[in-house]
Amino acid sequence: MTSEMSASVGEWRTALRARLGDDLVLSERDAMIPYCRDWHGDVTSDAVAVLRPRSTEQVAEAVKLCRELGLSIVPQGGNTGLVLGGIPDAGQNQVVLSLERMNRIRQIDADDFSAVVEAGCILSELKDAIAEKGMFFPLALGAQGTCRIGGNVSTNAGGINVLRYGMTRELVFGLEVVLPDGSIFEGLSTLRKDNRGIDLKQLFIGAEGTLGIITAVSIKLTPYPDQVATALLGLASLEDAITLFRRARRDCCDLMSAFEFMPPLAFTLAKEAMPDLPIPISAEYPAYVLMEISGSGLVDIDDLMGRFLEVVMEEGMVVDGTIAASQAQARNLWLIREGMNEGQAKRGIHLRTDVSVRLSQLASFVADAESAVAEAVGDVTCVSYGHVGDGNVHLNVLPTAGATPDQQLEQMYKAKGAINAVLDRYQGSISAEHGIGRLKREDFEARLSPVRRHLLTAVKQAIDPDFMMNPGCQLNFIPNS
Ligand SMILES: Cc1cc2nc3c(=O)[nH]c(=O)nc-3n(C[C@H](O)[C@H](O)[C@H](O)COP(=O)(O)OP(=O)(O)OC[C@H]3O[C@@H](n4cnc5c(N)ncnc54)[C@H](O)[C@@H]3O)c2cc1C
């Protein structure tokens, strides 16, 4: 920041402290760093202050004051987002508004299969509290020990259970939102059926904090699936994995809750991150699937998994496999999936993508995109894995180990261009579940039709006419800014 700006920053901080109180305002550089650095530590930015309200009323008060002072607001939950949506642009007039102190569970109603929770609840803590009542909140992702439900709703998070329970959008009954003028949208209904006109809450789900600040959420619960069967399977190809997925949906009565595809390199990467991790299957097959079926009540899940695997192995669709005999073994199988991600991070900077195509085209897309990367960049390593059943693949690219940092960046840039060109041919999405944030904004804008851009701008102008909410995230709404 320039010295001229610093004077303003000082005045802004004084005004924030005077009206909101010292307890709500962080402005020391060291204290602000965790709120201004992205999950991977690739980017560290700066903010005028970090505001940490404890109630919806305090959020509304902070929003009104920021409006008066001409400050923009970047809402933040657990800061696990992967597209730079929840940290500010360095050097601008932005405050981070963290929801971390708004973490009360207002109500869990097992009879109604619903709960009302504040936006700052950590996902795993929320799931545990709900499980204690014999209920289940199905959203499940690798970051669940840190991400917060307001962030999940704002990114419309996906995760491993989407194929059975849907994206976060399908788990939300209602929202409470502080709007950019400081007014409060009170929409915390737990009604399952409510067709009174346009469903306004949908505007805020997936908006990545560009339209308002979600302060509480009413969510849909299901009975706790106390029976879970987990299997790791070796297959001859990704095509076979997709055929298996279709078959499993039908034969397992739609009780399949996860179906993750991994390449053989997953084991090497997982071992690099967790050397003691047991790998209970040979690493010689071209494709692997981590599959889970689950249920509650009278159905016998273990028997269902056993019978299903017997048939598909007899038919040769699955070449090898292991079923977890205990919860600890199931946990180890999931650690391979998590360790694979950590192993990639350990190898250093790499391209992470989060794309989707139609399920029927997934195998040919991966083959075409990997060939396009090889042609454009040459000797790099592609790691394609993902939630498969919903057409979502993370086609990551690890640059050449000995290359200089500049060469690695160039390789990643070229690889992204090659992948996106194939994706466009397949009419796929550049963001299946992580959102747009600041990282994918240019790629998003480049693919927007004029009508879609017009509609998005009209919604933004109607709700946030001064463009104070999360500027630079999703769209550059102010032309030439
Ligand atoms: C190891 C790992 C695994 C992951 N796996 C998955 C996965 O499987 N599927 C998936 O979809 N994502 C995944 N993610 C990405 C990330 O966890 C999700 O996007 C998550 O939903 C973000 O929640 P958060 O609380 O951390 O939000 P943040 O990162 O804090 O914010 C994300 C966005 O939401 C906005 N926001 C946050 N809270 C609010 C609020 N209360 N009101 C308005 N706007 C708000 C922010 O401004 C930002 O734009 C993963 C991330 C990691 C690190």
Coordinates of C-alpha atoms and ligand atoms in Angstrom, one line a residue:
M1 CA 0.0 0.0 0.0
T2 CA 1.2 3.6 -0.6
S3 CA 1.7 5.9 2.3
E4 CA -1.2 8.0 1.1
M5 CA -3.4 4.9 1.3
S6 CA -1.9 3.9 4.7
A7 CA -3.3 7.2 6.2
S8 CA -6.7 6.1 5.0
V9 CA -6.2 2.6 6.3
G10 CA -5.3 4.0 9.7
E11 CA -8.5 6.1 9.7
W12 CA -10.6 3.2 8.6
R13 CA -9.2 1.0 11.4
T14 CA -9.9 3.7 14.0
A15 CA -13.4 4.1 12.7
L16 CA -14.0 0.3 12.7
R17 CA -12.7 0.0 16.3
A18 CA -14.6 3.0 17.5
R19 CA -18.0 1.7 16.3
L20 CA -17.6 -2.1 16.5
G21 CA -15.3 -2.4 19.5
D22 CA -11.8 -3.8 19.8
D23 CA -13.1 -7.3 20.3
L24 CA -14.5 -7.5 16.8
V25 CA -11.6 -5.9 14.9
L26 CA -8.2 -7.5 14.1
S27 CA -5.7 -5.2 12.3
E28 CA -2.2 -6.3 13.2
R29 CA -0.4 -7.8 10.2
D30 CA 0.6 -11.1 11.9
A31 CA -2.9 -11.7 13.3
M32 CA -4.4 -11.0 9.9
I33 CA -2.1 -13.3 7.9
P34 CA -4.1 -16.6 8.4
Y35 CA -7.2 -14.8 7.0
C36 CA -5.3 -13.4 4.1
R37 CA -3.4 -16.5 2.9
D38 CA -5.0 -19.2 0.8
W39 CA -5.2 -22.9 1.8
H40 CA -2.2 -24.0 -0.2
G41 CA -0.1 -21.0 0.9
D42 CA 0.4 -20.0 -2.8
V43 CA -1.0 -16.4 -2.2
T44 CA -0.8 -14.0 0.7
S45 CA -2.7 -10.8 0.4
D46 CA -3.5 -7.9 2.7
A47 CA -6.7 -6.4 4.3
V48 CA -7.7 -3.2 6.1
A49 CA -8.9 -5.3 8.9
V50 CA -10.5 -8.7 9.8
L51 CA -13.9 -8.4 11.4
R52 CA -15.1 -11.3 13.6
P53 CA -18.7 -10.7 14.7
R54 CA -20.5 -13.0 17.1
S55 CA -24.1 -12.4 16.0
T56 CA -26.3 -11.7 13.0
E57 CA -26.9 -8.2 14.4
Q58 CA -23.2 -7.5 14.7
V59 CA -22.7 -8.7 11.1
A60 CA -25.5 -6.2 10.0
E61 CA -23.8 -3.4 12.0
A62 CA -20.4 -4.2 10.5
V63 CA -21.9 -4.2 6.9
K64 CA -23.6 -0.8 7.5
L65 CA -20.4 0.7 8.8
C66 CA -18.3 -0.7 5.9
R67 CA -20.9 0.8 3.5
E68 CA -20.5 4.2 5.2
L69 CA -16.7 4.1 5.1
G70 CA -16.6 2.9 1.4
L71 CA -15.0 -0.5 2.4
S72 CA -15.6 -3.7 0.5
I73 CA -16.2 -7.0 2.3
V74 CA -14.8 -10.4 1.7
P75 CA -16.8 -13.0 3.7
Q76 CA -14.8 -15.9 5.0
G77 CA -15.7 -19.3 6.5
G78 CA -12.9 -21.8 7.1
N79 CA -10.7 -20.4 4.3
T80 CA -10.3 -23.9 2.7
G81 CA -11.6 -22.6 -0.7
L82 CA -9.4 -23.6 -3.6
V83 CA -10.1 -20.7 -6.0
L84 CA -9.1 -17.6 -4.0
G85 CA -12.6 -16.5 -3.4
G86 CA -12.3 -16.0 0.4
I87 CA -9.2 -13.8 0.6
P88 CA -8.9 -10.2 -0.4
D89 CA -7.0 -8.7 -3.3
A90 CA -3.9 -7.2 -1.8
G91 CA -3.7 -3.4 -1.7
Q92 CA -7.4 -2.6 -1.9
N93 CA -10.0 -1.2 0.5
Q94 CA -11.2 -4.6 1.6
V95 CA -12.0 -6.1 5.0
V96 CA -12.4 -9.8 5.6
L97 CA -15.5 -10.7 7.6
S98 CA -14.9 -14.0 9.3
L99 CA -17.9 -16.0 10.4
E100 CA -15.8 -18.2 12.7
R101 CA -17.4 -16.9 15.9
M102 CA -20.9 -17.6 14.7
N103 CA -20.8 -21.3 15.4
R104 CA -23.9 -22.1 17.4
I105 CA -26.2 -24.9 16.5
R106 CA -29.6 -23.3 17.0
Q107 CA -31.7 -26.4 16.7
I108 CA -31.5 -30.1 15.7
D109 CA -35.0 -31.5 15.1
A110 CA -34.7 -35.3 14.5
D111 CA -38.5 -35.6 14.2
D112 CA -38.5 -33.0 11.4
F113 CA -35.3 -34.3 9.8
S114 CA -33.9 -30.8 10.0
A115 CA -31.4 -28.5 11.8
V116 CA -30.8 -24.8 12.0
V117 CA -27.1 -23.8 12.4
E118 CA -25.0 -20.7 12.2
A119 CA -22.8 -20.1 9.3
G120 CA -19.5 -20.5 11.2
C121 CA -20.1 -24.1 12.3
I122 CA -17.3 -26.4 11.3
L123 CA -18.7 -29.1 9.0
S124 CA -17.2 -32.1 10.9
E125 CA -18.4 -30.7 14.3
L126 CA -21.8 -30.1 12.9
K127 CA -22.0 -33.7 11.5
D128 CA -20.8 -35.1 14.9
A129 CA -23.5 -33.2 16.8
I130 CA -26.1 -34.3 14.4
A131 CA -24.9 -37.9 14.6
E132 CA -25.3 -37.8 18.4
K133 CA -29.1 -37.4 17.7
G134 CA -29.0 -40.5 15.4
M135 CA -29.2 -38.3 12.3
F136 CA -26.9 -37.7 9.4
F137 CA -25.8 -34.6 7.4
P138 CA -24.4 -36.1 4.2
L139 CA -22.1 -33.4 3.0
A140 CA -18.6 -34.9 3.2
L141 CA -15.3 -33.5 1.9
G142 CA -11.6 -33.7 2.6
A143 CA -11.6 -30.2 4.3
Q144 CA -14.5 -31.0 6.6
G145 CA -12.4 -30.5 9.8
T146 CA -11.8 -26.9 8.9
C147 CA -14.5 -25.6 6.4
R148 CA -17.6 -24.0 7.7
I149 CA -21.2 -24.5 6.6
G150 CA -21.6 -20.9 5.4
G151 CA -18.6 -21.5 3.1
N152 CA -20.0 -24.8 1.9
V153 CA -23.3 -23.1 1.0
S154 CA -21.6 -20.2 -0.6
T155 CA -19.5 -22.5 -2.8
N156 CA -22.4 -25.0 -3.3
A157 CA -19.8 -27.6 -2.3
G158 CA -19.9 -31.1 -3.7
G159 CA -17.7 -33.8 -2.1
I160 CA -17.9 -37.6 -2.0
N161 CA -21.6 -38.1 -1.4
V162 CA -23.0 -36.0 -4.2
L163 CA -24.0 -39.0 -6.3
R164 CA -26.5 -40.1 -3.7
Y165 CA -27.5 -36.9 -1.8
G166 CA -26.7 -34.1 -4.3
M167 CA -24.7 -30.9 -4.0
T168 CA -25.0 -28.6 -0.9
R169 CA -27.9 -26.8 -2.7
E170 CA -30.0 -29.9 -2.4
L171 CA -29.3 -30.1 1.4
V172 CA -30.5 -26.5 2.2
F173 CA -34.0 -25.7 3.3
G174 CA -33.4 -22.0 4.1
L175 CA -31.0 -19.2 4.7
E176 CA -30.5 -16.1 6.9
V177 CA -28.5 -13.5 5.0
V178 CA -27.2 -10.0 5.8
L179 CA -27.6 -8.0 2.6
P180 CA -25.2 -5.3 1.4
D181 CA -27.4 -2.6 2.8
G182 CA -27.3 -4.2 6.2
S183 CA -30.9 -5.5 6.1
I184 CA -31.5 -9.1 7.1
F185 CA -33.2 -11.6 4.7
E186 CA -34.9 -14.0 7.1
G187 CA -35.5 -17.2 5.2
L188 CA -34.7 -19.9 7.7
S189 CA -37.7 -22.0 7.0
T190 CA -37.5 -25.8 7.4
L191 CA -40.5 -26.4 5.1
R192 CA -39.8 -29.2 2.5
K193 CA -42.3 -28.0 0.1
D194 CA -42.7 -24.3 -0.5
N195 CA -43.5 -23.0 -3.9
R196 CA -44.4 -19.4 -3.0
G197 CA -42.8 -17.8 -6.1
I198 CA -39.1 -17.5 -6.9
D199 CA -36.9 -19.3 -4.4
L200 CA -34.7 -16.4 -3.4
K201 CA -32.3 -18.4 -1.3
Q202 CA -31.0 -20.0 -4.4
L203 CA -29.4 -16.7 -5.4
F204 CA -27.0 -16.9 -2.4
I205 CA -26.1 -20.6 -2.8
G206 CA -22.9 -20.7 -4.9
A207 CA -22.7 -16.9 -5.0
E208 CA -19.3 -17.1 -3.2
G209 CA -20.1 -14.1 -1.0
T210 CA -20.8 -11.7 -3.9
L211 CA -24.4 -10.9 -2.9
G212 CA -24.5 -11.0 0.9
I213 CA -23.3 -12.7 4.0
I214 CA -24.9 -16.0 5.0
T215 CA -25.3 -16.0 8.8
A216 CA -27.4 -19.1 9.3
V217 CA -28.6 -22.1 7.4
S218 CA -31.5 -24.6 7.8
I219 CA -30.4 -28.0 6.5
K220 CA -31.9 -31.3 5.5
L221 CA -31.0 -34.4 7.6
T222 CA -31.4 -38.1 6.9
P223 CA -31.4 -41.1 9.2
Y224 CA -27.8 -42.1 10.2
P225 CA -26.5 -44.8 8.0
D226 CA -25.3 -47.2 10.7
Q227 CA -24.3 -49.8 8.1
V228 CA -21.4 -48.9 5.7
A229 CA -19.5 -51.2 3.4
T230 CA -16.3 -49.9 1.8
A231 CA -14.4 -51.6 -1.0
L232 CA -11.2 -50.9 -3.0
L233 CA -11.4 -52.4 -6.5
G234 CA -8.9 -52.9 -9.3
L235 CA -10.1 -52.6 -12.9
A236 CA -8.8 -52.7 -16.4
S237 CA -9.8 -49.2 -17.4
L238 CA -11.7 -46.0 -16.6
E239 CA -14.4 -47.2 -19.1
D240 CA -14.9 -50.3 -17.0
A241 CA -15.1 -48.0 -13.9
I242 CA -18.0 -46.1 -15.5
T243 CA -19.8 -49.3 -16.6
L244 CA -19.4 -50.5 -13.0
F245 CA -20.8 -47.3 -11.7
R246 CA -23.9 -47.6 -13.8
R247 CA -24.4 -51.2 -12.8
A248 CA -23.8 -50.4 -9.1
R249 CA -26.4 -47.7 -9.0
R250 CA -29.0 -50.2 -10.3
D251 CA -27.9 -53.4 -8.5
C252 CA -27.3 -51.6 -5.1
C253 CA -30.8 -50.1 -5.1
D254 CA -29.4 -46.5 -5.2
L255 CA -27.7 -47.1 -1.8
M256 CA -24.3 -46.3 -3.2
S257 CA -22.9 -43.2 -1.4
A258 CA -19.4 -42.9 -2.9
F259 CA -17.6 -44.0 -6.0
E260 CA -14.2 -42.5 -6.3
F261 CA -11.8 -43.2 -9.3
M262 CA -8.0 -43.2 -8.8
P263 CA -5.1 -44.0 -11.1
P264 CA -2.3 -46.5 -9.9
L265 CA -0.1 -43.4 -9.2
A266 CA -2.5 -42.7 -6.3
F267 CA -0.7 -45.3 -4.2
T268 CA 2.8 -43.9 -4.8
L269 CA 1.6 -40.4 -4.0
A270 CA -0.3 -41.6 -0.9
K271 CA 2.9 -43.5 0.3
E272 CA 5.0 -40.4 -0.3
A273 CA 2.7 -38.5 2.1
M274 CA 2.0 -41.3 4.6
P275 CA 4.8 -43.9 4.4
D276 CA 3.2 -46.2 6.9
L277 CA -0.2 -46.4 5.1
P278 CA -1.1 -50.0 4.3
I279 CA -2.1 -50.6 0.6
P280 CA -4.2 -53.7 0.6
I281 CA -4.3 -54.3 -3.1
S282 CA -1.7 -54.7 -5.9
A283 CA -0.7 -51.5 -7.7
E284 CA -0.7 -53.2 -11.1
Y285 CA -4.1 -52.4 -12.4
P286 CA -4.8 -49.4 -14.7
A287 CA -7.7 -48.1 -12.7
Y288 CA -9.0 -48.2 -9.1
V289 CA -12.4 -47.5 -7.6
L290 CA -13.1 -46.7 -3.9
M291 CA -16.8 -47.6 -3.5
E292 CA -19.1 -47.2 -0.5
I293 CA -22.7 -48.4 0.0
S294 CA -24.5 -47.4 3.1
G295 CA -27.9 -47.6 4.7
S296 CA -29.9 -47.8 7.9
G297 CA -32.7 -50.0 9.1
L298 CA -33.5 -53.5 7.8
V299 CA -31.3 -53.6 4.7
D300 CA -28.2 -55.8 5.0
I301 CA -25.5 -53.7 3.5
D302 CA -22.6 -56.1 3.9
D303 CA -24.5 -58.9 2.2
L304 CA -25.5 -56.5 -0.7
M305 CA -21.8 -55.4 -1.2
G306 CA -20.7 -59.1 -1.1
R307 CA -23.2 -60.3 -3.6
F308 CA -22.7 -57.4 -5.9
L309 CA -18.9 -57.9 -6.0
E310 CA -19.3 -61.6 -6.5
V311 CA -21.3 -61.0 -9.7
V312 CA -19.2 -58.2 -11.2
M313 CA -15.9 -60.1 -10.5
E314 CA -17.4 -63.2 -12.1
E315 CA -18.2 -61.2 -15.2
G316 CA -14.7 -59.8 -15.2
M317 CA -15.8 -56.1 -14.8
V318 CA -13.7 -56.0 -11.6
V319 CA -10.3 -57.7 -11.6
D320 CA -9.4 -57.6 -8.0
G321 CA -10.8 -56.1 -4.8
T322 CA -10.8 -55.9 -1.0
I323 CA -13.7 -55.1 1.3
A324 CA -12.9 -53.3 4.6
A325 CA -13.5 -55.7 7.5
S326 CA -13.6 -53.0 10.1
Q327 CA -14.1 -49.2 10.4
A328 CA -10.4 -48.9 10.9
Q329 CA -9.7 -50.6 7.6
A330 CA -12.4 -48.5 5.8
R331 CA -10.7 -45.4 7.3
N332 CA -7.3 -46.6 5.8
L333 CA -8.9 -47.0 2.4
W334 CA -10.1 -43.4 2.5
L335 CA -6.7 -42.3 3.7
I336 CA -5.3 -43.5 0.4
R337 CA -7.6 -41.1 -1.4
E338 CA -6.7 -38.2 1.0
G339 CA -3.0 -39.1 1.0
M340 CA -3.0 -39.0 -2.8
N341 CA -3.8 -35.3 -2.6
E342 CA -1.2 -34.6 0.1
G343 CA 1.4 -36.5 -2.0
Q344 CA 0.7 -34.1 -4.9
A345 CA 1.2 -31.1 -2.7
K346 CA 4.4 -32.6 -1.4
R347 CA 5.8 -32.7 -4.9
G348 CA 5.4 -28.9 -5.1
I349 CA 3.5 -26.5 -7.3
H350 CA 1.1 -28.2 -9.7
L351 CA -2.0 -27.5 -11.8
R352 CA -5.2 -28.5 -10.1
T353 CA -8.4 -28.7 -12.2
D354 CA -11.9 -29.4 -11.2
V355 CA -13.9 -30.1 -14.4
S356 CA -17.0 -32.0 -15.4
V357 CA -18.4 -33.5 -18.5
R358 CA -21.3 -35.8 -19.2
L359 CA -20.8 -39.2 -17.5
S360 CA -21.1 -41.0 -20.8
Q361 CA -18.1 -38.9 -22.1
L362 CA -15.9 -39.0 -19.1
A363 CA -13.5 -41.7 -20.2
S364 CA -12.9 -40.3 -23.7
F365 CA -12.6 -36.8 -22.2
V366 CA -9.8 -37.9 -19.8
A367 CA -8.0 -39.8 -22.6
D368 CA -8.2 -36.8 -25.0
A369 CA -7.3 -34.2 -22.4
E370 CA -4.3 -36.2 -21.2
S371 CA -3.1 -36.6 -24.8
A372 CA -3.6 -32.9 -25.4
V373 CA -1.4 -32.1 -22.3
A374 CA 1.3 -34.5 -23.5
E375 CA 1.3 -32.9 -26.9
A376 CA 1.3 -29.3 -25.6
V377 CA 3.8 -29.7 -22.8
G378 CA 5.6 -33.1 -23.1
D379 CA 7.1 -34.7 -20.1
V380 CA 4.7 -33.9 -17.3
T381 CA 2.6 -36.2 -15.1
C382 CA -1.1 -36.2 -15.3
V383 CA -3.1 -37.4 -12.3
S384 CA -6.8 -37.9 -13.2
Y385 CA -9.1 -38.8 -10.3
G386 CA -12.4 -37.8 -8.9
H387 CA -15.9 -38.4 -7.9
V388 CA -16.6 -40.0 -11.4
G389 CA -20.3 -40.9 -10.7
D390 CA -21.2 -37.2 -11.1
G391 CA -19.0 -36.6 -14.2
N392 CA -16.4 -34.7 -12.1
V393 CA -12.7 -35.3 -12.6
H394 CA -9.7 -33.5 -11.1
L395 CA -7.2 -33.7 -14.0
N396 CA -4.1 -32.4 -12.2
V397 CA -0.7 -31.9 -13.8
L398 CA 2.6 -32.2 -12.0
P399 CA 5.3 -30.3 -13.8
T400 CA 8.7 -31.8 -14.6
A401 CA 10.7 -32.3 -11.4
G402 CA 14.0 -30.7 -12.6
A403 CA 12.3 -27.6 -14.3
T404 CA 12.9 -24.1 -13.0
P405 CA 10.0 -22.4 -11.2
D406 CA 9.4 -20.3 -14.4
Q407 CA 9.4 -23.3 -16.6
Q408 CA 7.0 -25.1 -14.2
L409 CA 4.6 -22.1 -14.4
E410 CA 4.8 -22.2 -18.1
Q411 CA 4.1 -25.9 -18.2
M412 CA 1.1 -25.5 -16.0
Y413 CA -0.2 -22.6 -18.1
K414 CA 0.1 -24.6 -21.3
A415 CA -1.4 -27.7 -19.7
K416 CA -4.4 -25.7 -18.5
G417 CA -5.0 -24.2 -22.0
A418 CA -4.8 -27.7 -23.5
I419 CA -7.3 -29.2 -21.0
N420 CA -9.7 -26.3 -21.4
A421 CA -9.6 -26.5 -25.2
V422 CA -10.7 -30.2 -25.0
L423 CA -13.2 -29.4 -22.3
D424 CA -14.8 -26.7 -24.5
R425 CA -15.1 -29.3 -27.3
Y426 CA -17.0 -31.6 -24.8
Q427 CA -19.1 -28.6 -23.6
G428 CA -18.0 -29.3 -20.1
S429 CA -17.6 -27.1 -17.0
I430 CA -14.4 -25.5 -15.9
S431 CA -15.7 -25.7 -12.3
A432 CA -17.6 -28.8 -11.2
E433 CA -17.6 -28.0 -7.5
H434 CA -14.9 -25.5 -6.3
G435 CA -16.5 -22.3 -7.7
I436 CA -14.9 -19.5 -9.6
G437 CA -13.4 -17.2 -7.0
R438 CA -10.6 -15.0 -8.4
L439 CA -8.5 -17.9 -9.7
K440 CA -10.9 -18.9 -12.5
R441 CA -12.6 -15.6 -13.2
E442 CA -10.9 -15.0 -16.5
D443 CA -11.6 -18.5 -17.8
F444 CA -15.2 -18.1 -16.6
E445 CA -15.7 -14.7 -18.2
A446 CA -14.1 -15.9 -21.5
R447 CA -16.9 -18.5 -21.7
L448 CA -19.9 -16.4 -20.7
S449 CA -22.6 -15.7 -23.3
P450 CA -23.8 -12.1 -23.5
V451 CA -27.2 -13.1 -22.2
R452 CA -25.8 -14.9 -19.2
R453 CA -23.5 -12.1 -18.4
H454 CA -26.4 -9.6 -18.6
L455 CA -28.5 -11.7 -16.2
L456 CA -25.6 -12.1 -13.7
T457 CA -24.9 -8.3 -13.8
A458 CA -28.6 -7.5 -13.4
V459 CA -28.8 -9.7 -10.2
K460 CA -25.7 -8.2 -8.8
Q461 CA -26.9 -4.6 -9.5
A462 CA -30.2 -5.3 -7.9
I463 CA -28.8 -6.7 -4.7
D464 CA -25.4 -5.0 -4.4
P465 CA -25.6 -1.8 -6.4
D466 CA -22.4 -0.4 -5.0
F467 CA -20.4 -3.6 -5.8
M468 CA -19.2 -3.8 -2.2
M469 CA -19.5 -7.6 -1.7
N470 CA -16.4 -9.6 -2.6
P471 CA -15.2 -7.5 -5.6
G472 CA -13.1 -9.3 -8.1
C473 CA -14.7 -12.7 -7.2
Q474 CA -16.6 -14.6 -9.9
L475 CA -17.0 -11.6 -12.3
N476 CA -15.4 -8.2 -12.8
F477 CA -18.7 -6.5 -12.6
I478 CA -17.4 -3.0 -13.0
P479 CA -16.1 -2.7 -16.6
N480 CA -12.5 -1.7 -16.9
S481 CA -11.8 -1.9 -13.2
Ligands
LIG1 C1 -8.3 -30.9 1.3 C2 -9.5 -30.2 0.6 C3 -10.5 -31.0 0.0 C4 -11.6 -30.4 -0.6 N1 -12.5 -31.1 -1.1 C5 -13.6 -30.6 -1.7 C6 -14.6 -31.4 -2.3 O1 -14.5 -32.6 -2.3 N2 -15.7 -30.8 -2.9 C7 -15.8 -29.4 -2.9 O2 -16.8 -28.9 -3.4 N3 -14.8 -28.6 -2.4 C8 -13.7 -29.1 -1.8 N4 -12.7 -28.4 -1.3 C9 -12.9 -26.9 -1.4 C10 -13.5 -26.2 -0.1 O3 -13.3 -27.0 1.0 C11 -15.0 -25.9 -0.3 O4 -15.1 -25.0 -1.3 C12 -15.7 -25.4 1.0 O5 -17.1 -25.4 0.8 C13 -15.2 -24.0 1.4 O6 -15.7 -23.8 2.7 P1 -15.0 -22.7 3.6 O7 -15.8 -22.5 4.9 O8 -13.6 -23.0 3.8 O9 -15.1 -21.4 2.7 P2 -14.1 -20.2 2.5 O10 -12.9 -20.8 1.8 O11 -13.8 -19.4 3.7 O12 -14.9 -19.3 1.4 C14 -15.2 -19.9 0.2 C15 -16.1 -18.8 -0.6 O13 -17.3 -18.6 0.1 C16 -17.5 -17.3 0.6 N5 -18.1 -17.4 1.9 C17 -17.6 -18.1 2.9 N6 -18.4 -18.0 4.0 C18 -19.5 -17.2 3.6 C19 -20.6 -16.7 4.2 N7 -21.0 -17.1 5.5 N8 -21.5 -15.9 3.5 C20 -21.2 -15.6 2.2 N9 -20.0 -16.0 1.6 C21 -19.2 -16.8 2.3 C22 -16.1 -16.7 0.5 O14 -16.1 -15.3 0.3 C23 -15.5 -17.4 -0.7 O15 -15.8 -16.8 -1.9 C24 -11.6 -28.9 -0.6 C25 -10.6 -28.1 -0.1 C26 -9.6 -28.8 0.5 C27 -8.5 -27.9 1.2

